[in-house]
Coordinates of C-alpha atoms in Angstrom, one line a residue:
X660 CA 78.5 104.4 94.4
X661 CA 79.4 106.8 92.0
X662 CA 82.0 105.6 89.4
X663 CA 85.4 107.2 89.6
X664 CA 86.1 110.4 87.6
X665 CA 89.6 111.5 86.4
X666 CA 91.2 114.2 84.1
X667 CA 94.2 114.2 82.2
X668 CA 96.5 117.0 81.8
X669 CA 99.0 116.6 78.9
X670 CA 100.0 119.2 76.0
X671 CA 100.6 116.3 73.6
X672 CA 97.1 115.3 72.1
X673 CA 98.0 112.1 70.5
X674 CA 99.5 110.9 73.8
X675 CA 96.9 112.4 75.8
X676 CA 94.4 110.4 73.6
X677 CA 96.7 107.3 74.2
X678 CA 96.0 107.2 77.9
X679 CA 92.3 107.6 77.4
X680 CA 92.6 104.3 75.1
X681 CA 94.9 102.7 77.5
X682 CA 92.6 103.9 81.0
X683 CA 89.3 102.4 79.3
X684 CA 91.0 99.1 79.0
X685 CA 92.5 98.9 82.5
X686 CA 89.9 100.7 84.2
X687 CA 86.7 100.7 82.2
X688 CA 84.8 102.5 85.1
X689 CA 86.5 105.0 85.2
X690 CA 84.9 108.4 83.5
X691 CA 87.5 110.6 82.0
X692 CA 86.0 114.2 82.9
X693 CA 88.3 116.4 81.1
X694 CA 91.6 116.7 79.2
X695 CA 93.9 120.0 79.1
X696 CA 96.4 120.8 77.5
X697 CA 98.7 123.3 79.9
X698 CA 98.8 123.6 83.6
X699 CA 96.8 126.6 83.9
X700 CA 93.4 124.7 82.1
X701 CA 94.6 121.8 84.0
X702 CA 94.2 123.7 87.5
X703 CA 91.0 125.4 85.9
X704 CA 89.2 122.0 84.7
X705 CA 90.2 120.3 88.1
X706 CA 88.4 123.3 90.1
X707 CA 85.4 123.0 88.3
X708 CA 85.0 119.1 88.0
X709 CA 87.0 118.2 91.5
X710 CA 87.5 114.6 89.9
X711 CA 88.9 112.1 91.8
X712 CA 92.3 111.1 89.8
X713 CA 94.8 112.9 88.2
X714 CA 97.0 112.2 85.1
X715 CA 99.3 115.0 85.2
X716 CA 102.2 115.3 82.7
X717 CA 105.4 116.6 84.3
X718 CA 106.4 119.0 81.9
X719 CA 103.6 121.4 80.1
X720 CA 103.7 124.9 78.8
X721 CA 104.0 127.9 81.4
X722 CA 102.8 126.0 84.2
X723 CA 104.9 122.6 84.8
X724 CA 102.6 119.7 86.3
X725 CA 104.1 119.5 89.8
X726 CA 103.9 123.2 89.6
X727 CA 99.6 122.6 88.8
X728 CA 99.2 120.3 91.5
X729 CA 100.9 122.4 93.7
X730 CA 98.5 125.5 93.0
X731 CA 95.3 123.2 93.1
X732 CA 96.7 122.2 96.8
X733 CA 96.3 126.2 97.6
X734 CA 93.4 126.3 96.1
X735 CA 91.4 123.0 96.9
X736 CA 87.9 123.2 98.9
X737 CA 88.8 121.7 102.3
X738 CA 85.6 119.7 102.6
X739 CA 86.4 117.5 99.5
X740 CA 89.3 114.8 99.7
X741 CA 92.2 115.9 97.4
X742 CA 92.3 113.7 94.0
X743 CA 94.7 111.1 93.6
X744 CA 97.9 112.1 91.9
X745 CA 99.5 110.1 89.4
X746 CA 102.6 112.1 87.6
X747 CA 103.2 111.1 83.8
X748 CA 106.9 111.9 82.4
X749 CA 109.2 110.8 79.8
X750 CA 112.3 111.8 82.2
X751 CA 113.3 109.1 84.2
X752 CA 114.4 111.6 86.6
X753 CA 111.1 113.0 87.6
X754 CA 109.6 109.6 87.8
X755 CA 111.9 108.6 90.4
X756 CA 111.8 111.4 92.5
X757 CA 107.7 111.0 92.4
X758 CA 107.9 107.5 93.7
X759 CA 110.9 108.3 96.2
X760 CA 108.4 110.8 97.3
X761 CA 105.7 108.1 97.5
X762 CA 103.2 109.9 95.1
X763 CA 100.2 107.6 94.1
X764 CA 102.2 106.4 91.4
X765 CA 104.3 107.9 88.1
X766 CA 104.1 106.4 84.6
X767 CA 106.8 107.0 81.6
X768 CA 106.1 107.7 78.3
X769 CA 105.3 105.8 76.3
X770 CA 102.7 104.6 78.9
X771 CA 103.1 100.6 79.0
X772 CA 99.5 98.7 79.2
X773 CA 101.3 96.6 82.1
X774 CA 102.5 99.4 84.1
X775 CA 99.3 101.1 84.3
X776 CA 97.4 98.1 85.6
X777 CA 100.0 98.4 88.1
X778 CA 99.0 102.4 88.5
X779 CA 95.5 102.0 88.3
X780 CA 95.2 99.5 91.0
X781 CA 97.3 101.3 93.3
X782 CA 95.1 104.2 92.8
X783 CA 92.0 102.2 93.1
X784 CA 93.5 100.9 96.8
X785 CA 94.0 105.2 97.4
X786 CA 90.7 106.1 96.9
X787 CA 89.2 102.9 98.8
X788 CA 91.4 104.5 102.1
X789 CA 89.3 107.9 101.7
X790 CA 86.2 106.2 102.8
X791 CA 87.0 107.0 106.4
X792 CA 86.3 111.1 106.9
X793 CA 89.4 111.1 109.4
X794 CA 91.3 109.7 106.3
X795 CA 90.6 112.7 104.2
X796 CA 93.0 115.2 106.4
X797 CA 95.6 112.9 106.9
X798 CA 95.7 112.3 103.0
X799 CA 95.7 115.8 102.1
X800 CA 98.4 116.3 104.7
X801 CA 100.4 113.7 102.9
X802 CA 99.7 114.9 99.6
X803 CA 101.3 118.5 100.6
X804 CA 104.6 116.5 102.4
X805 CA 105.3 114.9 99.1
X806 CA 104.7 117.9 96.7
X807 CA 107.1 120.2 98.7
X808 CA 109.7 117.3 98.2
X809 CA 109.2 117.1 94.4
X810 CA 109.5 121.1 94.1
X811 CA 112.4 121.1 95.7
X812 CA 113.9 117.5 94.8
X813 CA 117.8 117.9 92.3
X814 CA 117.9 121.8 93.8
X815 CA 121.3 121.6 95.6
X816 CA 121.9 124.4 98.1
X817 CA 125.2 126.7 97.0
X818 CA 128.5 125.9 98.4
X819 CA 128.3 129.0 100.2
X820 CA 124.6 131.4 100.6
X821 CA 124.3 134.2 98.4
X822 CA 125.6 137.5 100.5
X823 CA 125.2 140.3 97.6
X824 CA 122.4 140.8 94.9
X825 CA 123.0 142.9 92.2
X826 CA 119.6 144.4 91.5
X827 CA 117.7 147.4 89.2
X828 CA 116.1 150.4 90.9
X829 CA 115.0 152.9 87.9
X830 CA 118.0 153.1 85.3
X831 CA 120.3 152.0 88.1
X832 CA 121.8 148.7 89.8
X833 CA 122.3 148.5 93.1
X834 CA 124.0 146.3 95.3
X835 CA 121.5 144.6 97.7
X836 CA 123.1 143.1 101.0
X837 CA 121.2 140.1 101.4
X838 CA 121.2 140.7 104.9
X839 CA 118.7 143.7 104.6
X840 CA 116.2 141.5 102.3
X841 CA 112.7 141.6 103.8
X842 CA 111.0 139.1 101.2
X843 CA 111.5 138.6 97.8
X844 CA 108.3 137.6 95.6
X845 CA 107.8 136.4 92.2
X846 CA 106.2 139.1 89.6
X847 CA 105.7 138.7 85.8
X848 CA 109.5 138.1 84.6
X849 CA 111.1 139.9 87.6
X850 CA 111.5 138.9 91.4
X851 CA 111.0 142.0 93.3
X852 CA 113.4 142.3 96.3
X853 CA 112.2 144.0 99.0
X854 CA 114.0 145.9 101.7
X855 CA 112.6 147.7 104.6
X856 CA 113.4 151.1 102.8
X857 CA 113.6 150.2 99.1
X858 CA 112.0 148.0 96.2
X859 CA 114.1 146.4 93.3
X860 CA 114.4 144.1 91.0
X861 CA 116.6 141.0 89.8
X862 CA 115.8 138.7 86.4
X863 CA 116.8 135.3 88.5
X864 CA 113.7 133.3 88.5
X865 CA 112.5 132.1 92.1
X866 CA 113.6 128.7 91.8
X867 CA 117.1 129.4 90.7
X868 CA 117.8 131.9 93.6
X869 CA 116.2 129.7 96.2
X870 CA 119.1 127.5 96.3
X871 CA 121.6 130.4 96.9
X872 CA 119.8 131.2 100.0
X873 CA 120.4 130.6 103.7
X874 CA 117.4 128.0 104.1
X875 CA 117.9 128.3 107.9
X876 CA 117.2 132.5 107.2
X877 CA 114.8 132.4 104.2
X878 CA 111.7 130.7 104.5
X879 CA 109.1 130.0 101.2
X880 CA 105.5 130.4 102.6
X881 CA 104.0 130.9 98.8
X882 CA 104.3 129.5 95.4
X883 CA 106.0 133.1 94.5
X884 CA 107.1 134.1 97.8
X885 CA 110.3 134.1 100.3
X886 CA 110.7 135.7 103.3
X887 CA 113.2 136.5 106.1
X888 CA 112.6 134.1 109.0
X889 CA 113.6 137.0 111.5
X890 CA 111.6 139.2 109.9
X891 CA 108.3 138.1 110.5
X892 CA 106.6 140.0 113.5
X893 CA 103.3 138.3 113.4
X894 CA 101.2 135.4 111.8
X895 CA 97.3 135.8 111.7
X896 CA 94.5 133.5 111.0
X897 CA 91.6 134.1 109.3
X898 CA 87.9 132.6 109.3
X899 CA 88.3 130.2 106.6
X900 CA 91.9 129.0 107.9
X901 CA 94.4 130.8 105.7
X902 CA 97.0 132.2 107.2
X903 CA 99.0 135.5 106.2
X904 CA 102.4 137.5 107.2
X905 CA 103.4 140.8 109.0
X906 CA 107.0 141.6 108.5
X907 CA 109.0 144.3 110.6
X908 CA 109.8 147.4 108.5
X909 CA 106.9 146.4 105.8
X910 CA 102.9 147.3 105.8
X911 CA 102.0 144.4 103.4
X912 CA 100.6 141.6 104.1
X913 CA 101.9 138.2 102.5
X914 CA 99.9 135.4 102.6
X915 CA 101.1 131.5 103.6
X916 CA 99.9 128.9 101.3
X917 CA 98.3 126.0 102.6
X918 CA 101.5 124.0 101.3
X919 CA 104.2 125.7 103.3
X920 CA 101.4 126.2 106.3
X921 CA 103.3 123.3 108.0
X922 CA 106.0 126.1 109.0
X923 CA 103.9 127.6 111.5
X924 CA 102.1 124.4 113.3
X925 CA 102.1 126.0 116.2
X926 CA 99.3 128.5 115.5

């Protein structure tokens, strides 16, 4: 058998280099494939090597670790189990909603050599359950559960859903019934807002305007996108599995991402 390959993910490199000391001690089979310093490497490095552990820091530059994982979930090749996830934070937060969640495991900085015997056998008992072929789906399935909960874990819901959105079109603002919203999708710095006659823009990042919507209504089926549940006149499937979006009073296509692919079961 093939000794167990991880990569670590943390923008810090003395701490990074402080879990590789710590790792060959506790688990001195384990090969340590890679270390990146941001999400985006992190999601890059992981593609390419498709190692069997993670060590992903919670918060990194640009692209936050749960926000990495998440992406590699999207993008992971379905015939390969999905690696083990073990989140690393120095916010006792985050490390409780991980193990509420019932990730692999979490770890807090500084990492404690006790603790991550703890970790490390816990992953080691993980990747002995993904012998089993039928095991591999029903991990994966799991994996996705528990990574929507951590996206959306300490967002609160408004006291009462967003109703008006005051948003640029040109040199202009207008005031955007929220009723009239088709979808509204993450671009650059801006969230474009889309109607069924009109395009605009608002500043509010995604994840801050989520909460201020009617969840019942407004449905996320991509990392950067939201739609109206009404709206949606047809799902389709295509060869390799991936599902994608027609709305009513749009011609674009929006496609579902494996983790919110749950939504539409019935297909």
């Amino acid at each position: 058998m093939n000794p167990p390959r991880a990569l670590i993910a943390e923008d810090e490199p003395l701490l990074a280099q402080a879990l590789q000391t710590e790792l060959a001690r506790a688990w001195p089979e384990l090969r340590i494939v890679g270390v990146a310093g941001d999400g985006a490497s992190a999601v890059q490095q992981t593609l390419q090597q498709q190692p069997d552990v993670l060590f992903f820091d919670v918060r990194m530059p640009a692209l936050s670790g749960l926000d990495a994982a998440a992406r590699l979930a999207d993008e992971w090749p379905q015939d390969r189990p999905f690696p083990a996830l073990v989140f690393v934070t120095a916010y006792d937060q985050y490390a409780m909603q991980a193990f509420e969640a019932q990730a692999v495991d979490y770890l807090l900085k500084p990492v404690e050599p006790a603790r991550l015997h703890k970790t490390v056998l816990r992953v080691q008992q993980a990747l002995a359950g993904r012998t089993q072929a039928s095991q591999g789906a029903i991990n994966f399935e799991a994996t996705l559960a528990q990574l929507r909960g951590l996206l959306h874990a300490g967002a609160a819901p408004a006291a009462a859903p967003l109703k008006l959105i005051q948003a640029g079109v040109g040199t202009a603002i207008r005031m955007v019934p929220v009723d009239e919203v088709l979808y509204f999708e993450a671009a650059d710095k801006y969230v474009r807002v889309i109607t069924a006659g009109q395009e605009a823009l608002i500043r509010t990042p995604l994840k801050e305007l989520m909460p201020q919507l009617d969840a019942q209504a407004f449905w996320q089926v991509h990392r950067g996108t939201v739609v109206r549940a009404a709206a949606i006149e047809q799902v389709t499937r295509d060869e390799s599995g991936r599902l994608s979006l027609q709305l009513r009073g749009s011609a674009e296509r929006l496609a579902v991402s494996r983790l919110y692919s749950h939504l539409f079961k019935a297909m």
